[in-house]
PDB file of C-alpha atoms in Angstrom:
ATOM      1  CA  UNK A  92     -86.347  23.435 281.553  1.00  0.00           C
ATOM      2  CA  UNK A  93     -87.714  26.190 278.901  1.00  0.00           C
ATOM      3  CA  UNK A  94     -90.428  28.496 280.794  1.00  0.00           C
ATOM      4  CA  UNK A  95     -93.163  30.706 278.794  1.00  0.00           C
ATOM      5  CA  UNK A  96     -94.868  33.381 279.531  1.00  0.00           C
ATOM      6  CA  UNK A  97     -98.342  32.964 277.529  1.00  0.00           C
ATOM      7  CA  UNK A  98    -101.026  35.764 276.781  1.00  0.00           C
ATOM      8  CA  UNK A  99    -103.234  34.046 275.141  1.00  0.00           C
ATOM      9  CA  UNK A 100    -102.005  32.689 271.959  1.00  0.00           C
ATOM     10  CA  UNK A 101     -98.621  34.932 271.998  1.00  0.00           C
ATOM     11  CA  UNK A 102     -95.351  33.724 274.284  1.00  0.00           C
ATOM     12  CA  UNK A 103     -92.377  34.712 275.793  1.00  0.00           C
ATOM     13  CA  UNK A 104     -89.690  31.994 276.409  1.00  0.00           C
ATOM     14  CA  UNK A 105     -88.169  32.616 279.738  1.00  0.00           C
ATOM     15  CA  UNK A 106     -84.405  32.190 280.752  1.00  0.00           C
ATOM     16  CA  UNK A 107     -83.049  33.580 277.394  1.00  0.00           C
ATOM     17  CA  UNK A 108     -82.176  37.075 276.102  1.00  0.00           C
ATOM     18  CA  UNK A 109     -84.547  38.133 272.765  1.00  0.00           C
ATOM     19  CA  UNK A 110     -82.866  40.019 270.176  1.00  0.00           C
ATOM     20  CA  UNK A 111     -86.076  42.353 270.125  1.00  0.00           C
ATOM     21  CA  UNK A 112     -87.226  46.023 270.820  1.00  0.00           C
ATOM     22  CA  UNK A 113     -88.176  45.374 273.989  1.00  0.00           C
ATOM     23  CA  UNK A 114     -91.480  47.805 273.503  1.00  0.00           C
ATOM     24  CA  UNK A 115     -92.732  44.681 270.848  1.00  0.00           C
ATOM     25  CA  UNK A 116     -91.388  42.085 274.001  1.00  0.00           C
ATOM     26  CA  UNK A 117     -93.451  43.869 276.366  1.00  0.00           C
ATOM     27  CA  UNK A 118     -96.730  44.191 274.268  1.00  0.00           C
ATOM     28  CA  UNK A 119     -96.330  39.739 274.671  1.00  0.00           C
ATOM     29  CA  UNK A 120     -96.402  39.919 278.016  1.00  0.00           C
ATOM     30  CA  UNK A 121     -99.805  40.564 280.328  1.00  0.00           C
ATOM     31  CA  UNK A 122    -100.404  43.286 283.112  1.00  0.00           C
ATOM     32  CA  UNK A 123     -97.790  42.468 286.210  1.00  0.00           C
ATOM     33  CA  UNK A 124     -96.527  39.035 284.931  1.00  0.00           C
ATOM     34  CA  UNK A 125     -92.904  40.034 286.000  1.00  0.00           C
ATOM     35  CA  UNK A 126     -92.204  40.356 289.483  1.00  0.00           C
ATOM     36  CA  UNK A 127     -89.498  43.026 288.960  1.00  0.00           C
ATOM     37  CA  UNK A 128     -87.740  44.815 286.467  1.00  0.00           C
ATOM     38  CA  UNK A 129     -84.362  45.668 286.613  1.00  0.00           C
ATOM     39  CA  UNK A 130     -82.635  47.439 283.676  1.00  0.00           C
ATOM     40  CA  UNK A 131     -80.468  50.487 282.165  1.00  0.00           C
ATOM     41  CA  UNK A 132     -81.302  51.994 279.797  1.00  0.00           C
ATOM     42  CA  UNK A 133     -79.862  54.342 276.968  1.00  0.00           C
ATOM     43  CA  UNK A 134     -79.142  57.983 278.649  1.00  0.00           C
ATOM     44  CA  UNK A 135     -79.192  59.873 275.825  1.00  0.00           C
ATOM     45  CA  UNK A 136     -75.885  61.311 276.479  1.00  0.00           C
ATOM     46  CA  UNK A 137     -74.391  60.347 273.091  1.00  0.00           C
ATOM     47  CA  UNK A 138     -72.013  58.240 275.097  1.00  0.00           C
ATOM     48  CA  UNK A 139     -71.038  56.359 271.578  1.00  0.00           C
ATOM     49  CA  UNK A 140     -68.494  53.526 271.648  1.00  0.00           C
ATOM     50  CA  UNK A 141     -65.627  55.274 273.129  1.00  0.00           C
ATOM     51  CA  UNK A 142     -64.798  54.707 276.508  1.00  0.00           C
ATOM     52  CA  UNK A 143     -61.738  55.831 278.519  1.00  0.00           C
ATOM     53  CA  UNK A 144     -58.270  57.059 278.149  1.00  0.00           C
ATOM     54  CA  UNK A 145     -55.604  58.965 280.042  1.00  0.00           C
ATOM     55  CA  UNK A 146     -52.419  58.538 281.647  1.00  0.00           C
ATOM     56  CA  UNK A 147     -52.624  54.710 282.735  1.00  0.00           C
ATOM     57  CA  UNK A 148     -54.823  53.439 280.078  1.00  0.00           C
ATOM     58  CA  UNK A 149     -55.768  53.711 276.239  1.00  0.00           C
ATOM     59  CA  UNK A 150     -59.234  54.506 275.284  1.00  0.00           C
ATOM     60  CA  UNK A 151     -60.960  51.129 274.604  1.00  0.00           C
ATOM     61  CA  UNK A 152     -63.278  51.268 271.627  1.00  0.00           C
ATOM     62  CA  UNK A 153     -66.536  49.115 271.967  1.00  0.00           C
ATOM     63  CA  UNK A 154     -69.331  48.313 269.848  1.00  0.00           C
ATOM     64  CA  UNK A 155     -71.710  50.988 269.046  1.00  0.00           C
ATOM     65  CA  UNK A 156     -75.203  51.685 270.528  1.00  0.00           C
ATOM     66  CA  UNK A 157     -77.504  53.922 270.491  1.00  0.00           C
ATOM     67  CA  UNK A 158     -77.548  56.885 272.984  1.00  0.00           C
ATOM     68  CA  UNK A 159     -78.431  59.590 271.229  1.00  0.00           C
ATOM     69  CA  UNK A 160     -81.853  59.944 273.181  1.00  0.00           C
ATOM     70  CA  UNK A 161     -83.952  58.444 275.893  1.00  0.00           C
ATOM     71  CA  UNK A 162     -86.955  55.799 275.720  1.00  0.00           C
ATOM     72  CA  UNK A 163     -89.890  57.005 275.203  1.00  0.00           C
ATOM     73  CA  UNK A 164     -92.398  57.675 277.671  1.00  0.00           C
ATOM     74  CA  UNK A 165     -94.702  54.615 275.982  1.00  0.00           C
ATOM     75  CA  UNK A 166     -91.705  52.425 277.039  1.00  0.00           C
ATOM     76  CA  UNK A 167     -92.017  53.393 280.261  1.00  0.00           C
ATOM     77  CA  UNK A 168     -95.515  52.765 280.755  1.00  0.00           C
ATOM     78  CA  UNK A 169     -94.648  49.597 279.273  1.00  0.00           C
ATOM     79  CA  UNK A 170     -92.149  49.023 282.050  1.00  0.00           C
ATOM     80  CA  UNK A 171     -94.852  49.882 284.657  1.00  0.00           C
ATOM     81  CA  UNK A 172     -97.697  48.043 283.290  1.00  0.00           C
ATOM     82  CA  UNK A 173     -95.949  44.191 282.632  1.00  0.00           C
ATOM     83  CA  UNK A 174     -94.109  44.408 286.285  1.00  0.00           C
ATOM     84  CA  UNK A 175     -94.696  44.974 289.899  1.00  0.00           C
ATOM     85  CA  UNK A 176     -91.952  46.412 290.818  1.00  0.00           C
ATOM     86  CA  UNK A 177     -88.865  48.317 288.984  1.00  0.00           C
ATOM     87  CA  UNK A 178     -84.924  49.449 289.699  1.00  0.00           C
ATOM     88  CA  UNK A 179     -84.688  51.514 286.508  1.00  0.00           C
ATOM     89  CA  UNK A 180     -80.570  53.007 286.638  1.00  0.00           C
ATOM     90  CA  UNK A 181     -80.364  56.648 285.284  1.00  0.00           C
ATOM     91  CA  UNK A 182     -83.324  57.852 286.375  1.00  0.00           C
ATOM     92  CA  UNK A 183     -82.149  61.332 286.864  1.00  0.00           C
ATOM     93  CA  UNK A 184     -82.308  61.430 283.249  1.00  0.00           C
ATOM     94  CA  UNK A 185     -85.783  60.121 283.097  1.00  0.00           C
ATOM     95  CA  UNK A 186     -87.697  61.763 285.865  1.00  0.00           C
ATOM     96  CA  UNK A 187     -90.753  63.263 283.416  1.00  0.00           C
ATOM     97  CA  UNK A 188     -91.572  59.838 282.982  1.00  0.00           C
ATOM     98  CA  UNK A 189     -91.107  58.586 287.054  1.00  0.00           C
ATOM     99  CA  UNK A 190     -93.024  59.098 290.413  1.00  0.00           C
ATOM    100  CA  UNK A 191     -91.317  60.627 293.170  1.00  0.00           C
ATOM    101  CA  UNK A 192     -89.517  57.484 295.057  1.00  0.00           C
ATOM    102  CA  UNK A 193     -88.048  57.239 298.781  1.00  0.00           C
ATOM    103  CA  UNK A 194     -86.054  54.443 297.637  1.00  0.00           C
ATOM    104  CA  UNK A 195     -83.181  55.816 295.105  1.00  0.00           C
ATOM    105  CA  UNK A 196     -80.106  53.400 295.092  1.00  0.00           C
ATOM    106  CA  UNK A 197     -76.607  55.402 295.161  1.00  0.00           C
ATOM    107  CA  UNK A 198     -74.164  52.843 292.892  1.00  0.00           C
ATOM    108  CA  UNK A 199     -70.663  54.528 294.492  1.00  0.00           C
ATOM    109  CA  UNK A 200     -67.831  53.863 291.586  1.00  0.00           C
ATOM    110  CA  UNK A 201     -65.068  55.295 293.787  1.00  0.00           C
ATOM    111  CA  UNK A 202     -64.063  56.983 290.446  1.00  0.00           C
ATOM    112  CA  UNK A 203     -61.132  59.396 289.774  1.00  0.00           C
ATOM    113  CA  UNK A 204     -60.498  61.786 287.146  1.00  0.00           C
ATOM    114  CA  UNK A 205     -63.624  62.506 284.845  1.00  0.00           C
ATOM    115  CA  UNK A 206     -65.882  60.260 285.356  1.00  0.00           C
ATOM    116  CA  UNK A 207     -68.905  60.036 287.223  1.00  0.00           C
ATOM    117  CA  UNK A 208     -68.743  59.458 291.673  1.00  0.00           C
ATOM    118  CA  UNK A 209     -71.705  57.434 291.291  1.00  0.00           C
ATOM    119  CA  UNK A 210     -75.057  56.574 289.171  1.00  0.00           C
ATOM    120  CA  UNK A 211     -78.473  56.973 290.365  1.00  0.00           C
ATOM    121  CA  UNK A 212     -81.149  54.039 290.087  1.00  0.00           C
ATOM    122  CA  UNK A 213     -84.907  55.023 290.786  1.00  0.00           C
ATOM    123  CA  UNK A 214     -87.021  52.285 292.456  1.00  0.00           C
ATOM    124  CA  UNK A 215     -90.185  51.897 293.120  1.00  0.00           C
ATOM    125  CA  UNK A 216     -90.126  50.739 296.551  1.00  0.00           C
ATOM    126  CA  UNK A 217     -91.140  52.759 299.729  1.00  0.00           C
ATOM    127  CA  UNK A 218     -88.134  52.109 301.664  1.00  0.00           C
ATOM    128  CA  UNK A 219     -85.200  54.533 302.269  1.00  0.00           C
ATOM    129  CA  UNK A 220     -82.031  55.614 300.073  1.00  0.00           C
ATOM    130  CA  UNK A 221     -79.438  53.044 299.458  1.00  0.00           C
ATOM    131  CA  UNK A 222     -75.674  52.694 298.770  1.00  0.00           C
ATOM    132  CA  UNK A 223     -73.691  50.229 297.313  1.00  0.00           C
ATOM    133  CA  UNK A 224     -69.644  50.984 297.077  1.00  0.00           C
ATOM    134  CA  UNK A 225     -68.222  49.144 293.962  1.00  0.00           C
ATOM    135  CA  UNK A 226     -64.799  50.196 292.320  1.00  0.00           C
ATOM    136  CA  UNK A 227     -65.593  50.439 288.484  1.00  0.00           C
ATOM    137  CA  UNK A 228     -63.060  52.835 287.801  1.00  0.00           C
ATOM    138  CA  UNK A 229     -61.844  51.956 284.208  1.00  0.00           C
ATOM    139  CA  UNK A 230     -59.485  49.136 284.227  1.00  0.00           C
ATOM    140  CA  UNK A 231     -59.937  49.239 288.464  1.00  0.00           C
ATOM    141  CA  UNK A 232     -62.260  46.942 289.455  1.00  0.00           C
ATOM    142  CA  UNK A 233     -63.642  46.352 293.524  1.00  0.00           C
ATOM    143  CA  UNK A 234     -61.779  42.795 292.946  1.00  0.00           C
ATOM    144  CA  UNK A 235     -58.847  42.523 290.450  1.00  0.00           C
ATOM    145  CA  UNK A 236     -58.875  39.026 291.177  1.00  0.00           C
ATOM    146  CA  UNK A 237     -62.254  38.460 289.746  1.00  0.00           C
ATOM    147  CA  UNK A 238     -61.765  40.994 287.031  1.00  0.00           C
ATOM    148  CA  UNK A 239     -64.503  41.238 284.642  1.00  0.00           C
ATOM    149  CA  UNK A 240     -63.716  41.648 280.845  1.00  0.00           C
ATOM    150  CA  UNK A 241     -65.131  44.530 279.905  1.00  0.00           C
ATOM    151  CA  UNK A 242     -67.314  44.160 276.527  1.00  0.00           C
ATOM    152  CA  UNK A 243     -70.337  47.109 276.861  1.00  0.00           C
ATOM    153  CA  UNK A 244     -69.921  51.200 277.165  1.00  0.00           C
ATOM    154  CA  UNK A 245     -71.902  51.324 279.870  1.00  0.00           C
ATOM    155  CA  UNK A 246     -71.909  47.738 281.556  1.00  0.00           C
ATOM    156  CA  UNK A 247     -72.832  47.418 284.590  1.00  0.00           C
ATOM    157  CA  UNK A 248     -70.711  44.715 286.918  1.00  0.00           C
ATOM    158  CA  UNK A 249     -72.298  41.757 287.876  1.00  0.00           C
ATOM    159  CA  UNK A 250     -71.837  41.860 291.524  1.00  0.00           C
ATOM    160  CA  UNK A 251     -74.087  44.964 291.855  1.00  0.00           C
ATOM    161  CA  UNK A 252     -77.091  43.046 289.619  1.00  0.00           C
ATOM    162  CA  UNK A 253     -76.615  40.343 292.544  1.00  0.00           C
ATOM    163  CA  UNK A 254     -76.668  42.835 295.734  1.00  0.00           C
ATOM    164  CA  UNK A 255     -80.027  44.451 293.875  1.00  0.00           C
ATOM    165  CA  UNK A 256     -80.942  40.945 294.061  1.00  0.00           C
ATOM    166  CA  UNK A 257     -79.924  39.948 297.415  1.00  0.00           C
ATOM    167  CA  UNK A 258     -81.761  43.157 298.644  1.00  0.00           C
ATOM    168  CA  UNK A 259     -85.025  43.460 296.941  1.00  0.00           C
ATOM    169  CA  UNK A 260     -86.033  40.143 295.006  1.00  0.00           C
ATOM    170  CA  UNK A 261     -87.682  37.213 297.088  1.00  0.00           C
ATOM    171  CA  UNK A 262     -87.169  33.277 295.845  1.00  0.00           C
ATOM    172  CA  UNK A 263     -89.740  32.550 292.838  1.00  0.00           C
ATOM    173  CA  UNK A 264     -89.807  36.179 291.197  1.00  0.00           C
ATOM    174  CA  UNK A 265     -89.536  36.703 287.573  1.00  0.00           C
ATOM    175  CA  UNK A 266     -86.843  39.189 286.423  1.00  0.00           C
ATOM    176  CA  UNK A 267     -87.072  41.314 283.398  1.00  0.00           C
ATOM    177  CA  UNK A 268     -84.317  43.166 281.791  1.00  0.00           C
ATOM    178  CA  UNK A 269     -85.829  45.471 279.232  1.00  0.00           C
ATOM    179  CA  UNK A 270     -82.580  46.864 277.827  1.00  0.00           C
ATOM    180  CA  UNK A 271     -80.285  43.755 278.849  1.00  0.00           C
ATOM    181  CA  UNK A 272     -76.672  45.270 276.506  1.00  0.00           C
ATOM    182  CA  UNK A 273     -74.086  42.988 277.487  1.00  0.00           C
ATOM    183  CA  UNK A 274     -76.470  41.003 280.191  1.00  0.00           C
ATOM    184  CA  UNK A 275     -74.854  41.545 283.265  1.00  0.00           C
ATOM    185  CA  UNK A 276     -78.241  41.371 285.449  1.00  0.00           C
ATOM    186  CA  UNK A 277     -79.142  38.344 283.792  1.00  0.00           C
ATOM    187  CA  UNK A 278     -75.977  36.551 284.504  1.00  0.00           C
ATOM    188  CA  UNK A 279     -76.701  37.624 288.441  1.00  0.00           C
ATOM    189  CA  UNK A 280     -80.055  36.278 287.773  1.00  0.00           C
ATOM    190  CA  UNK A 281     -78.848  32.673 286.715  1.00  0.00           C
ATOM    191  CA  UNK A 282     -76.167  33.270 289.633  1.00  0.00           C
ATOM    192  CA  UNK A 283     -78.594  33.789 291.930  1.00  0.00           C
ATOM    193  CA  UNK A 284     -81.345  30.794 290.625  1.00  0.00           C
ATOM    194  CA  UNK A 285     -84.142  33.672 289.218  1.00  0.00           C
ATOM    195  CA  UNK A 286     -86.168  32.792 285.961  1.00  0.00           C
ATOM    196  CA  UNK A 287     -85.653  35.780 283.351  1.00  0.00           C
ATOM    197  CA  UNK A 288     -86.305  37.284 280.624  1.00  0.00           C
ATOM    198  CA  UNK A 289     -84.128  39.973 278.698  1.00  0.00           C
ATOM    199  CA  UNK A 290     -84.749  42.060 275.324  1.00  0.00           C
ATOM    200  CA  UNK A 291     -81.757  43.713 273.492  1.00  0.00           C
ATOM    201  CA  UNK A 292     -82.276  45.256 269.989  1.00  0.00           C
ATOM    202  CA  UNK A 293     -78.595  45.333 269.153  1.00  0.00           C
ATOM    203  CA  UNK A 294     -78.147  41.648 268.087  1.00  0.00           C
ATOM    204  CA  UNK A 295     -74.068  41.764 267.912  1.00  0.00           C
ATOM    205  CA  UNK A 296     -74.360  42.343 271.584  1.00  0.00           C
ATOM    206  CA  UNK A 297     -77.400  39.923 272.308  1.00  0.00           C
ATOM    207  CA  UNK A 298     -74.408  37.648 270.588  1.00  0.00           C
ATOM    208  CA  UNK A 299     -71.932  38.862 273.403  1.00  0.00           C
ATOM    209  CA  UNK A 300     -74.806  38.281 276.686  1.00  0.00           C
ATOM    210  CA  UNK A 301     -75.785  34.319 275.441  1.00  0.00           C
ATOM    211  CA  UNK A 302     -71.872  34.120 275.172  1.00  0.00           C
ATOM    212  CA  UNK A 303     -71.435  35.054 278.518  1.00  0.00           C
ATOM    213  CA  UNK A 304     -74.477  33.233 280.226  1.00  0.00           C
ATOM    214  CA  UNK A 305     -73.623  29.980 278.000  1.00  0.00           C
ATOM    215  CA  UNK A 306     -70.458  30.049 280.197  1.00  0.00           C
ATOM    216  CA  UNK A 307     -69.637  26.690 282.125  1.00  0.00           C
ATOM    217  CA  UNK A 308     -69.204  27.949 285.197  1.00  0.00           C
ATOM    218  CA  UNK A 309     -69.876  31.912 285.364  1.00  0.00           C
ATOM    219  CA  UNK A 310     -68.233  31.973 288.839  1.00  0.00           C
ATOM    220  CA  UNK A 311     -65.490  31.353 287.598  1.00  0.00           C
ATOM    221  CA  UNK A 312     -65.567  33.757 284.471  1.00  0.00           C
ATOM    222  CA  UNK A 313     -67.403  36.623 286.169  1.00  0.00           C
ATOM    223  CA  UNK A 314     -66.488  36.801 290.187  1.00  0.00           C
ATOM    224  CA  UNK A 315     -68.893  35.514 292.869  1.00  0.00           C
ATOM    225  CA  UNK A 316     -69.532  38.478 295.082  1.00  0.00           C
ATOM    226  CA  UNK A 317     -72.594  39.643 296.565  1.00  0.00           C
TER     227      UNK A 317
END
């Protein structure tokens, strides 16, 4: 069944990912219509569309995005104003723009070599510091058997988008992806049975995300983890 989200004469169809700006998405959708937004957004680290290398693997070229600076702090308030609640990852990088939080969740990649231990999400709950340990250590995933094909720079793997899930949405809420890249928290959300919506301006990889959650059976395709 399609879903909208209606503001008066202007509409958002749920369950699908919008090849938009997601600031033009959000200024469709009223004050807290979404019950919580989980996204990741550009670092502005000029990460670009190289990714790895070294002794075990060759450096995998991807499609290009943009990360040569952060969202703006309108975005933000955006972000704040259509949702109740909000896991925003990198938010080291976007603190001017954030509260102070008790809740930061501590993603543990179990790296090696130059990349990063872990990656920082800011949340807006009042609850303590989290950790989830999940090997994403170039071509070492937590599961080789339910290896994920790697298509996005910076993608995130699915299993994590489910434990954020698991841990701090309840049955019925609306998810909102503001900066969705390759869609890996939206293909947790139709794992998991939420309704969401997802806004990508970069339409070769909105292309890539309705690929992936047009899939027949995405346990199968992506792992089935929590």
């Amino acid at each position: 069944m399609i879903g909208f989200l209606m503001n008066k004469f202007k509409m958002i169809e749920l369950n699908k990912i919008h090849c938009m700006d997601c600031l033009d998405g959000m200024k469709l959708m009223p004050n807290n219509s979404v019950d919580l937004v989980v996204t990741d957004p550009p670092y502005g680290i000029g990460i670009g569309s190289k990714v790895g290398g070294g002794k075990l693997a060759k450096v995998k070229e991807y499609i290009s995005f943009d990360d040569s600076k952060i969202p703006t702090k309108e975005i933000f308030n955006e972000m704040l104003r259509v949702s109740k609640n909000q896991i925003i990852f990198g938010g080291n990088y976007f603190i001017r723009y954030l509260t102070n939080s008790s809740c930061w969740i501590v993603w543990d990649k179990d790296n090696t070599g130059n990349f990063a231990d872990c990656e920082l999400a800011w949340t807006s709950f009042n609850t303590a510091v989290r950790k989830f340990k999940y090997r994403w250590n170039g071509m070492l995933q937590e599961n080789m058997s339910w290896k994920e094909k790697r298509v996005h720079p910076t993608q995130k793997p699915i299993p994590l988008g489910r434990w954020l899930l698991k841990h701090y949405a309840k049955e019925g809420d609306l998810i909102f992806d503001p900066f969705a890249g390759s869609g890996s928290f939206l293909v947790a959300c139709k794992q998991k049975g939420f309704d969401f919506i997802g806004c990508e301006i970069n339409e070769d990889y909105v292309k890539i995300a309705n690929k992936r959650l047009e899939q027949n059976n995405l346990n199968d395709w992506f792992g089935n983890q929590e």
